[in-house]
PDB file of C-alpha atoms and ligand atoms in Angstrom:
ATOM      1  CA  ASP A   1     -14.296   5.087  -5.961  1.00  0.00           C
ATOM      2  CA  ASP A   2     -15.338   8.575  -6.911  1.00  0.00           C
ATOM      3  CA  ALA A   3     -11.891  10.094  -7.461  1.00  0.00           C
ATOM      4  CA  LEU A   4     -11.070  11.772 -10.754  1.00  0.00           C
ATOM      5  CA  HIS A   5      -8.678   9.677 -12.829  1.00  0.00           C
ATOM      6  CA  PRO A   6      -5.387  11.442 -13.505  1.00  0.00           C
ATOM      7  CA  PRO A   7      -4.521  12.109 -17.150  1.00  0.00           C
ATOM      8  CA  GLN A   8      -1.548  10.198 -18.553  1.00  0.00           C
ATOM      9  CA  PHE A   9       1.431  12.465 -19.040  1.00  0.00           C
ATOM     10  CA  PRO A  10       4.295  11.859 -21.517  1.00  0.00           C
ATOM     11  CA  TRP A  11       7.012  11.086 -18.940  1.00  0.00           C
ATOM     12  CA  SER A  12      10.400  10.970 -20.628  1.00  0.00           C
ATOM     13  CA  HIS A  13      11.319   7.783 -18.705  1.00  0.00           C
ATOM     14  CA  LYS A  14       8.260   5.807 -19.837  1.00  0.00           C
ATOM     15  CA  GLY A  15       9.535   4.556 -23.216  1.00  0.00           C
ATOM     16  CA  ALA A  16      10.835   0.985 -23.542  1.00  0.00           C
ATOM     17  CA  LEU A  17      14.370   2.266 -24.104  1.00  0.00           C
ATOM     18  CA  SER A  18      14.329   5.521 -22.145  1.00  0.00           C
ATOM     19  CA  SER A  19      16.167   6.283 -18.932  1.00  0.00           C
ATOM     20  CA  PHE A  20      15.285   8.737 -16.174  1.00  0.00           C
ATOM     21  CA  ASP A  21      15.891  12.451 -16.733  1.00  0.00           C
ATOM     22  CA  ALA A  22      18.773  13.041 -14.288  1.00  0.00           C
ATOM     23  CA  ALA A  23      18.305  16.827 -14.239  1.00  0.00           C
ATOM     24  CA  SER A  24      14.656  16.331 -13.312  1.00  0.00           C
ATOM     25  CA  ILE A  25      15.566  13.906 -10.481  1.00  0.00           C
ATOM     26  CA  ARG A  26      18.018  16.522  -9.222  1.00  0.00           C
ATOM     27  CA  ARG A  27      15.388  19.270  -9.214  1.00  0.00           C
ATOM     28  CA  GLY A  28      12.847  16.841  -7.750  1.00  0.00           C
ATOM     29  CA  TYR A  29      15.113  16.089  -4.821  1.00  0.00           C
ATOM     30  CA  ASN A  30      15.340  19.838  -4.194  1.00  0.00           C
ATOM     31  CA  VAL A  31      11.517  20.005  -4.072  1.00  0.00           C
ATOM     32  CA  TYR A  32      11.298  16.963  -1.793  1.00  0.00           C
ATOM     33  CA  ARG A  33      13.961  18.335   0.572  1.00  0.00           C
ATOM     34  CA  ASN A  34      12.626  21.878   0.765  1.00  0.00           C
ATOM     35  CA  VAL A  35       8.881  21.257   0.622  1.00  0.00           C
ATOM     36  CA  CYS A  36       7.751  17.669   1.242  1.00  0.00           C
ATOM     37  CA  ALA A  37      10.390  16.539   3.746  1.00  0.00           C
ATOM     38  CA  SER A  38       8.939  18.703   6.500  1.00  0.00           C
ATOM     39  CA  CYS A  39       6.045  16.207   6.667  1.00  0.00           C
ATOM     40  CA  HIS A  40       7.023  13.084   4.682  1.00  0.00           C
ATOM     41  CA  SER A  41       9.800  10.593   5.431  1.00  0.00           C
ATOM     42  CA  MET A  42      11.551   8.527   2.757  1.00  0.00           C
ATOM     43  CA  ASN A  43      13.038   5.846   4.925  1.00  0.00           C
ATOM     44  CA  ARG A  44      14.057   3.500   2.110  1.00  0.00           C
ATOM     45  CA  ILE A  45      16.248   6.082   0.380  1.00  0.00           C
ATOM     46  CA  ALA A  46      19.781   6.638   1.658  1.00  0.00           C
ATOM     47  CA  TYR A  47      21.979   9.557   0.668  1.00  0.00           C
ATOM     48  CA  ARG A  48      24.303   7.197  -1.195  1.00  0.00           C
ATOM     49  CA  ASN A  49      21.425   6.223  -3.505  1.00  0.00           C
ATOM     50  CA  LEU A  50      21.614   9.737  -4.954  1.00  0.00           C
ATOM     51  CA  VAL A  51      25.303   9.478  -5.857  1.00  0.00           C
ATOM     52  CA  ASP A  52      25.925   9.389  -9.618  1.00  0.00           C
ATOM     53  CA  VAL A  53      22.180   9.465 -10.215  1.00  0.00           C
ATOM     54  CA  ALA A  54      21.708  13.196  -9.913  1.00  0.00           C
ATOM     55  CA  PHE A  55      24.591  14.425  -7.740  1.00  0.00           C
ATOM     56  CA  SER A  56      28.325  13.901  -7.336  1.00  0.00           C
ATOM     57  CA  SER A  57      29.448  12.040  -4.220  1.00  0.00           C
ATOM     58  CA  ASP A  58      30.979  15.253  -2.846  1.00  0.00           C
ATOM     59  CA  GLU A  59      27.649  17.043  -3.214  1.00  0.00           C
ATOM     60  CA  VAL A  60      25.785  14.223  -1.484  1.00  0.00           C
ATOM     61  CA  LYS A  61      28.333  13.991   1.342  1.00  0.00           C
ATOM     62  CA  GLU A  62      27.876  17.685   1.963  1.00  0.00           C
ATOM     63  CA  MET A  63      24.075  17.335   1.957  1.00  0.00           C
ATOM     64  CA  ALA A  64      24.267  14.432   4.409  1.00  0.00           C
ATOM     65  CA  GLU A  65      26.661  16.280   6.694  1.00  0.00           C
ATOM     66  CA  GLU A  66      24.236  19.180   6.986  1.00  0.00           C
ATOM     67  CA  THR A  67      21.802  16.897   8.825  1.00  0.00           C
ATOM     68  CA  GLU A  68      22.039  15.736  12.418  1.00  0.00           C
ATOM     69  CA  VAL A  69      21.510  12.039  13.072  1.00  0.00           C
ATOM     70  CA  GLU A  70      20.658  10.407  16.396  1.00  0.00           C
ATOM     71  CA  ASP A  71      22.969   7.448  16.845  1.00  0.00           C
ATOM     72  CA  GLY A  72      24.021   5.164  19.638  1.00  0.00           C
ATOM     73  CA  PRO A  73      24.432   3.579  22.019  1.00  0.00           C
ATOM     74  CA  ASN A  74      28.094   4.552  22.360  1.00  0.00           C
ATOM     75  CA  ASP A  75      30.592   2.870  24.702  1.00  0.00           C
ATOM     76  CA  GLU A  76      28.800   4.368  27.694  1.00  0.00           C
ATOM     77  CA  GLY A  77      25.433   3.141  26.436  1.00  0.00           C
ATOM     78  CA  LEU A  78      24.237   6.641  25.556  1.00  0.00           C
ATOM     79  CA  SER A  79      22.734   7.966  22.387  1.00  0.00           C
ATOM     80  CA  PHE A  80      24.448  10.892  20.710  1.00  0.00           C
ATOM     81  CA  SER A  81      23.993  13.002  17.618  1.00  0.00           C
ATOM     82  CA  ARG A  82      26.463  13.208  14.774  1.00  0.00           C
ATOM     83  CA  PRO A  83      26.551  14.663  11.262  1.00  0.00           C
ATOM     84  CA  GLY A  84      24.851  12.526   8.599  1.00  0.00           C
ATOM     85  CA  ARG A  85      26.768  10.140   6.356  1.00  0.00           C
ATOM     86  CA  LEU A  86      26.215   8.645   2.902  1.00  0.00           C
ATOM     87  CA  SER A  87      24.792   5.481   4.474  1.00  0.00           C
ATOM     88  CA  ASP A  88      22.081   7.343   6.419  1.00  0.00           C
ATOM     89  CA  VAL A  89      18.532   7.377   5.125  1.00  0.00           C
ATOM     90  CA  MET A  90      16.638  10.625   4.536  1.00  0.00           C
ATOM     91  CA  PRO A  91      15.988  12.167   7.965  1.00  0.00           C
ATOM     92  CA  ALA A  92      12.422  11.634   9.192  1.00  0.00           C
ATOM     93  CA  PRO A  93      10.401  14.758  10.082  1.00  0.00           C
ATOM     94  CA  TYR A  94       8.717  13.207  13.126  1.00  0.00           C
ATOM     95  CA  ALA A  95       9.911  10.918  15.920  1.00  0.00           C
ATOM     96  CA  ASN A  96       6.995   8.508  15.505  1.00  0.00           C
ATOM     97  CA  GLU A  97       3.476   8.081  14.130  1.00  0.00           C
ATOM     98  CA  GLU A  98       1.876   9.745  17.116  1.00  0.00           C
ATOM     99  CA  ALA A  99       3.939  12.898  16.650  1.00  0.00           C
ATOM    100  CA  ALA A 100       3.221  12.850  12.906  1.00  0.00           C
ATOM    101  CA  ARG A 101      -0.529  12.639  13.442  1.00  0.00           C
ATOM    102  CA  TYR A 102      -0.445  15.237  16.191  1.00  0.00           C
ATOM    103  CA  ALA A 103       1.186  17.716  13.823  1.00  0.00           C
ATOM    104  CA  ASN A 104      -1.248  16.941  10.983  1.00  0.00           C
ATOM    105  CA  ASN A 105      -4.681  17.126  12.576  1.00  0.00           C
ATOM    106  CA  GLY A 106      -4.793  13.367  13.100  1.00  0.00           C
ATOM    107  CA  ALA A 107      -3.822  12.482   9.506  1.00  0.00           C
ATOM    108  CA  LEU A 108      -0.658  10.540   8.728  1.00  0.00           C
ATOM    109  CA  PRO A 109       1.645  11.740   5.932  1.00  0.00           C
ATOM    110  CA  PRO A 110       2.748   8.455   4.320  1.00  0.00           C
ATOM    111  CA  ASP A 111       6.394   7.578   3.729  1.00  0.00           C
ATOM    112  CA  LEU A 112       7.093   8.530   0.106  1.00  0.00           C
ATOM    113  CA  SER A 113       9.773   5.922  -0.761  1.00  0.00           C
ATOM    114  CA  LEU A 114       7.346   3.594  -2.560  1.00  0.00           C
ATOM    115  CA  ILE A 115       4.317   5.854  -2.971  1.00  0.00           C
ATOM    116  CA  VAL A 116       4.540   5.768  -6.797  1.00  0.00           C
ATOM    117  CA  LYS A 117       4.102   1.973  -6.656  1.00  0.00           C
ATOM    118  CA  ALA A 118       1.513   2.114  -3.871  1.00  0.00           C
ATOM    119  CA  ARG A 119      -0.990   4.351  -5.648  1.00  0.00           C
ATOM    120  CA  GLU A 120      -2.893   3.565  -8.810  1.00  0.00           C
ATOM    121  CA  GLY A 121      -1.718   5.905 -11.540  1.00  0.00           C
ATOM    122  CA  GLY A 122       1.810   6.192 -10.123  1.00  0.00           C
ATOM    123  CA  GLU A 123       3.570   9.400 -11.125  1.00  0.00           C
ATOM    124  CA  ASP A 124       0.522  10.563 -13.134  1.00  0.00           C
ATOM    125  CA  TYR A 125      -1.466  10.476  -9.879  1.00  0.00           C
ATOM    126  CA  ILE A 126       1.204  12.293  -7.853  1.00  0.00           C
ATOM    127  CA  PHE A 127       1.408  15.085 -10.439  1.00  0.00           C
ATOM    128  CA  ALA A 128      -2.383  15.390 -10.670  1.00  0.00           C
ATOM    129  CA  LEU A 129      -2.740  15.404  -6.888  1.00  0.00           C
ATOM    130  CA  LEU A 130      -0.101  18.093  -6.352  1.00  0.00           C
ATOM    131  CA  THR A 131      -1.543  20.366  -9.031  1.00  0.00           C
ATOM    132  CA  GLY A 132      -5.207  19.431  -8.470  1.00  0.00           C
ATOM    133  CA  TYR A 133      -6.158  21.730  -5.579  1.00  0.00           C
ATOM    134  CA  ARG A 134      -9.069  24.024  -6.426  1.00  0.00           C
ATOM    135  CA  ASP A 135     -12.220  25.538  -4.985  1.00  0.00           C
ATOM    136  CA  PRO A 136     -14.875  22.905  -4.291  1.00  0.00           C
ATOM    137  CA  PRO A 137     -17.804  22.857  -6.718  1.00  0.00           C
ATOM    138  CA  GLU A 138     -21.047  24.472  -5.652  1.00  0.00           C
ATOM    139  CA  GLY A 139     -22.823  22.453  -3.008  1.00  0.00           C
ATOM    140  CA  ILE A 140     -19.817  20.552  -1.676  1.00  0.00           C
ATOM    141  CA  SER A 141     -18.741  21.557   1.788  1.00  0.00           C
ATOM    142  CA  VAL A 142     -15.228  20.721   2.827  1.00  0.00           C
ATOM    143  CA  ARG A 143     -14.793  19.482   6.349  1.00  0.00           C
ATOM    144  CA  GLU A 144     -12.669  21.461   8.757  1.00  0.00           C
ATOM    145  CA  GLY A 145      -8.953  20.756   8.369  1.00  0.00           C
ATOM    146  CA  LEU A 146      -9.413  19.143   4.944  1.00  0.00           C
ATOM    147  CA  HIS A 147      -8.805  20.492   1.450  1.00  0.00           C
ATOM    148  CA  TYR A 148     -10.709  19.883  -1.752  1.00  0.00           C
ATOM    149  CA  ASN A 149      -8.820  17.810  -4.329  1.00  0.00           C
ATOM    150  CA  PRO A 150     -10.788  15.766  -6.853  1.00  0.00           C
ATOM    151  CA  TYR A 151      -7.902  13.360  -7.513  1.00  0.00           C
ATOM    152  CA  PHE A 152      -7.846  12.154  -3.914  1.00  0.00           C
ATOM    153  CA  ALA A 153     -10.207   9.302  -3.037  1.00  0.00           C
ATOM    154  CA  GLY A 154     -13.150  10.980  -1.345  1.00  0.00           C
ATOM    155  CA  GLY A 155     -12.171  14.392  -2.700  1.00  0.00           C
ATOM    156  CA  GLN A 156     -11.060  15.831   0.650  1.00  0.00           C
ATOM    157  CA  ILE A 157      -7.461  15.498   1.754  1.00  0.00           C
ATOM    158  CA  ALA A 158      -5.713  16.432   4.982  1.00  0.00           C
ATOM    159  CA  MET A 159      -2.654  17.679   3.063  1.00  0.00           C
ATOM    160  CA  ALA A 160      -2.903  21.337   2.070  1.00  0.00           C
ATOM    161  CA  ARG A 161      -1.639  22.472  -1.319  1.00  0.00           C
ATOM    162  CA  ALA A 162       2.157  22.343  -0.949  1.00  0.00           C
ATOM    163  CA  LEU A 163       3.439  23.761  -4.245  1.00  0.00           C
ATOM    164  CA  TYR A 164       3.265  27.400  -5.291  1.00  0.00           C
ATOM    165  CA  ASP A 165       5.185  29.201  -8.050  1.00  0.00           C
ATOM    166  CA  GLY A 166       8.661  30.100  -6.819  1.00  0.00           C
ATOM    167  CA  GLY A 167       8.469  27.758  -3.816  1.00  0.00           C
ATOM    168  CA  VAL A 168      12.030  26.592  -4.401  1.00  0.00           C
ATOM    169  CA  GLU A 169      15.016  27.796  -6.395  1.00  0.00           C
ATOM    170  CA  PHE A 170      16.569  25.413  -8.933  1.00  0.00           C
ATOM    171  CA  ASP A 171      20.345  25.542  -9.327  1.00  0.00           C
ATOM    172  CA  ASP A 172      20.011  24.982 -13.098  1.00  0.00           C
ATOM    173  CA  LEU A 173      17.844  28.140 -13.200  1.00  0.00           C
ATOM    174  CA  THR A 174      14.746  26.314 -14.472  1.00  0.00           C
ATOM    175  CA  PRO A 175      11.778  28.528 -13.477  1.00  0.00           C
ATOM    176  CA  ALA A 176      10.160  26.893 -10.444  1.00  0.00           C
ATOM    177  CA  THR A 177       6.531  27.008 -11.505  1.00  0.00           C
ATOM    178  CA  THR A 178       3.988  24.878  -9.657  1.00  0.00           C
ATOM    179  CA  SER A 179       3.737  22.390 -12.523  1.00  0.00           C
ATOM    180  CA  GLN A 180       7.521  22.236 -13.041  1.00  0.00           C
ATOM    181  CA  MET A 181       8.041  21.425  -9.367  1.00  0.00           C
ATOM    182  CA  ALA A 182       5.221  18.852  -9.455  1.00  0.00           C
ATOM    183  CA  LYS A 183       6.722  17.194 -12.530  1.00  0.00           C
ATOM    184  CA  ASP A 184      10.218  17.081 -11.060  1.00  0.00           C
ATOM    185  CA  VAL A 185       9.183  15.762  -7.644  1.00  0.00           C
ATOM    186  CA  SER A 186       7.003  13.120  -9.335  1.00  0.00           C
ATOM    187  CA  THR A 187      10.001  12.036 -11.433  1.00  0.00           C
ATOM    188  CA  PHE A 188      12.138  11.948  -8.283  1.00  0.00           C
ATOM    189  CA  LEU A 189       9.543   9.779  -6.510  1.00  0.00           C
ATOM    190  CA  ALA A 190       9.240   7.472  -9.543  1.00  0.00           C
ATOM    191  CA  TRP A 191      13.008   6.995  -9.476  1.00  0.00           C
ATOM    192  CA  ALA A 192      12.957   6.406  -5.700  1.00  0.00           C
ATOM    193  CA  ALA A 193      10.353   3.655  -6.073  1.00  0.00           C
ATOM    194  CA  GLU A 194      12.423   1.922  -8.748  1.00  0.00           C
ATOM    195  CA  PRO A 195      16.081   2.952  -8.530  1.00  0.00           C
ATOM    196  CA  GLU A 196      17.108  -0.073 -10.633  1.00  0.00           C
ATOM    197  CA  HIS A 197      14.864   1.077 -13.517  1.00  0.00           C
ATOM    198  CA  ASP A 198      17.629   2.303 -15.858  1.00  0.00           C
ATOM    199  CA  GLU A 199      19.836  -0.722 -15.192  1.00  0.00           C
ATOM    200  CA  ARG A 200      16.888  -3.027 -15.885  1.00  0.00           C
ATOM    201  CA  LYS A 201      16.196  -1.436 -19.276  1.00  0.00           C
ATOM    202  CA  LYS A 202      19.875  -1.453 -20.188  1.00  0.00           C
ATOM    203  CA  MET A 203      20.164  -5.139 -19.326  1.00  0.00           C
ATOM    204  CA  GLY A 204      17.033  -5.847 -21.344  1.00  0.00           C
ATOM    205  CA  MET A 205      18.626  -4.176 -24.358  1.00  0.00           C
ATOM    206  CA  GLU A 206      21.845  -6.154 -23.909  1.00  0.00           C
ATOM    207  CA  TRP A 207      19.912  -9.429 -23.755  1.00  0.00           C
ATOM    208  CA  VAL A 208      17.980  -8.604 -26.898  1.00  0.00           C
ATOM    209  CA  ALA A 209      21.181  -7.651 -28.728  1.00  0.00           C
ATOM    210  CA  THR A 210      23.012 -10.772 -27.543  1.00  0.00           C
ATOM    211  CA  PHE A 211      20.246 -13.163 -28.525  1.00  0.00           C
ATOM    212  CA  THR A 212      19.710 -11.498 -31.881  1.00  0.00           C
ATOM    213  CA  LEU A 213      23.368 -12.025 -32.711  1.00  0.00           C
ATOM    214  CA  LEU A 214      23.275 -15.577 -31.396  1.00  0.00           C
ATOM    215  CA  ALA A 215      20.166 -16.419 -33.410  1.00  0.00           C
ATOM    216  CA  MET A 216      21.745 -14.997 -36.573  1.00  0.00           C
ATOM    217  CA  ALA A 217      24.917 -17.013 -36.009  1.00  0.00           C
ATOM    218  CA  MET A 218      22.939 -20.218 -35.424  1.00  0.00           C
ATOM    219  CA  PHE A 219      20.810 -19.661 -38.495  1.00  0.00           C
ATOM    220  CA  TYR A 220      23.922 -19.226 -40.614  1.00  0.00           C
ATOM    221  CA  ALA A 221      25.617 -22.293 -39.068  1.00  0.00           C
ATOM    222  CA  LYS A 222      22.524 -24.440 -39.610  1.00  0.00           C
ATOM    223  CA  ARG A 223      22.216 -23.519 -43.276  1.00  0.00           C
ATOM    224  CA  PHE A 224      25.892 -24.225 -43.781  1.00  0.00           C
ATOM    225  CA  LYS A 225      25.852 -27.645 -42.064  1.00  0.00           C
ATOM    226  CA  TRP A 226      22.716 -28.935 -43.714  1.00  0.00           C
ATOM    227  CA  SER A 227      23.472 -27.599 -47.194  1.00  0.00           C
ATOM    228  CA  VAL A 228      24.847 -30.960 -48.484  1.00  0.00           C
ATOM    229  CA  PHE A 229      21.522 -32.726 -47.841  1.00  0.00           C
ATOM    230  CA  LYS A 230      19.443 -30.372 -49.936  1.00  0.00           C
TER     231      LYS A 230
HETATM  232  C1  HEM B   1      -0.518  12.694   1.851  1.00  0.00           C
HETATM  233  C2  HEM B   1       2.846  13.830  -1.471  1.00  0.00           C
HETATM  234  C3  HEM B   1       3.971  17.819   1.056  1.00  0.00           C
HETATM  235  C4  HEM B   1       1.090  16.315   4.654  1.00  0.00           C
HETATM  236  C5  HEM B   1       0.283  12.681   0.716  1.00  0.00           C
HETATM  237  C6  HEM B   1       0.204  11.687  -0.344  1.00  0.00           C
HETATM  238  C7  HEM B   1       1.150  12.013  -1.260  1.00  0.00           C
HETATM  239  C8  HEM B   1       1.807  13.203  -0.805  1.00  0.00           C
HETATM  240  C9  HEM B   1       1.453  11.283  -2.560  1.00  0.00           C
HETATM  241  C10 HEM B   1      -0.717  10.475  -0.372  1.00  0.00           C
HETATM  242  C11 HEM B   1      -2.078  10.777  -0.938  1.00  0.00           C
HETATM  243  C12 HEM B   1      -2.873   9.497  -0.990  1.00  0.00           C
HETATM  244  O1  HEM B   1      -3.090   8.872   0.051  1.00  0.00           O
HETATM  245  O2  HEM B   1      -3.264   9.083  -2.105  1.00  0.00           O
HETATM  246  C13 HEM B   1       3.444  15.008  -1.067  1.00  0.00           C
HETATM  247  C14 HEM B   1       4.474  15.688  -1.818  1.00  0.00           C
HETATM  248  C15 HEM B   1       4.757  16.834  -1.143  1.00  0.00           C
HETATM  249  C16 HEM B   1       3.940  16.840   0.064  1.00  0.00           C
HETATM  250  C17 HEM B   1       5.094  15.171  -3.118  1.00  0.00           C
HETATM  251  C18 HEM B   1       5.696  17.945  -1.537  1.00  0.00           C
HETATM  252  C19 HEM B   1       5.613  18.467  -2.797  1.00  0.00           C
HETATM  253  C20 HEM B   1       3.332  17.744   2.264  1.00  0.00           C
HETATM  254  C21 HEM B   1       3.494  18.674   3.344  1.00  0.00           C
HETATM  255  C22 HEM B   1       2.674  18.252   4.356  1.00  0.00           C
HETATM  256  C23 HEM B   1       1.995  17.048   3.908  1.00  0.00           C
HETATM  257  C24 HEM B   1       4.430  19.885   3.327  1.00  0.00           C
HETATM  258  C25 HEM B   1       2.440  18.870   5.734  1.00  0.00           C
HETATM  259  C26 HEM B   1       2.382  20.217   5.905  1.00  0.00           C
HETATM  260  C27 HEM B   1       0.384  15.221   4.196  1.00  0.00           C
HETATM  261  C28 HEM B   1      -0.663  14.544   4.941  1.00  0.00           C
HETATM  262  C29 HEM B   1      -1.128  13.506   4.128  1.00  0.00           C
HETATM  263  C30 HEM B   1      -0.355  13.558   2.899  1.00  0.00           C
HETATM  264  C31 HEM B   1      -1.142  14.911   6.342  1.00  0.00           C
HETATM  265  C32 HEM B   1      -2.261  12.526   4.444  1.00  0.00           C
HETATM  266  C33 HEM B   1      -3.514  13.043   3.770  1.00  0.00           C
HETATM  267  C34 HEM B   1      -4.766  12.253   4.065  1.00  0.00           C
HETATM  268  O3  HEM B   1      -4.682  11.047   4.284  1.00  0.00           O
HETATM  269  O4  HEM B   1      -5.855  12.874   4.053  1.00  0.00           O
HETATM  270  N1  HEM B   1       1.256  13.597   0.398  1.00  0.00           N
HETATM  271  N2  HEM B   1       3.153  15.720   0.061  1.00  0.00           N
HETATM  272  N3  HEM B   1       2.419  16.772   2.638  1.00  0.00           N
HETATM  273  N4  HEM B   1       0.540  14.610   2.977  1.00  0.00           N
HETATM  274 FE1  HEM B   1       1.813  15.186   1.536  1.00  0.00          FE
END
């Protein structure tokens, strides 16, 4: 299509041996919670997934308890609301698709759990999209309710620019510039789409180390055994 290709950014988790930046995931969750979550669900991520990744379990329990979850039926067959628990998924902003579209001019904000895998360019695309809002070039008229963004297929997106300098406050005192927030939320979404990423790379390293040792031992044993026939 006609969309601008996002540049490739030097993500610190992209190397063959590198793990996710935990501090960035932590800040990225802050951005998701305080900016994106008012329109986007993440129904494949539970609070407990955040434990030991970027928060302590006490911190996550407290975050979960601040939310109200519809549960039920109880013994009387009624639904009731209760404080959130570690096993609850991120609370959804809308009751259903109809309500979501109604609130967004007919457009549907997609669930963000797997968005990094679902879009070509992954986290590079998310970063470019979030920071790519600008005035349309001369001669392009933007339809009512849409916003110009050259990284979006078609160039006109129903989502307005969401990130502005100082939009959130980071508890590690990192200045919350637009690009910092975009980087951190993109890292958070990359982690969400592949929470087993670090474990996978660690296991890969262990396999390589194990087989290297094994191969060296076998090579030595072979030379030793066959030496009399030389
Ligand atoms: C679409 C991310 C905040 C409403 C999207 C898409 C992404 C995204 C990745 C998909 C674009 C595509 O299809 O390629 C984010 C992030 C946010 C955020 C990371 C926070 C930093 C918001 C907010 C709203 C919103 C606050 C509502 C006020 C929408 C809508 C769409 C959308 C309506 C569908 C756009 C269309 O299909 O034209 N968002 N978003 N988003 N978002 Fe957001």
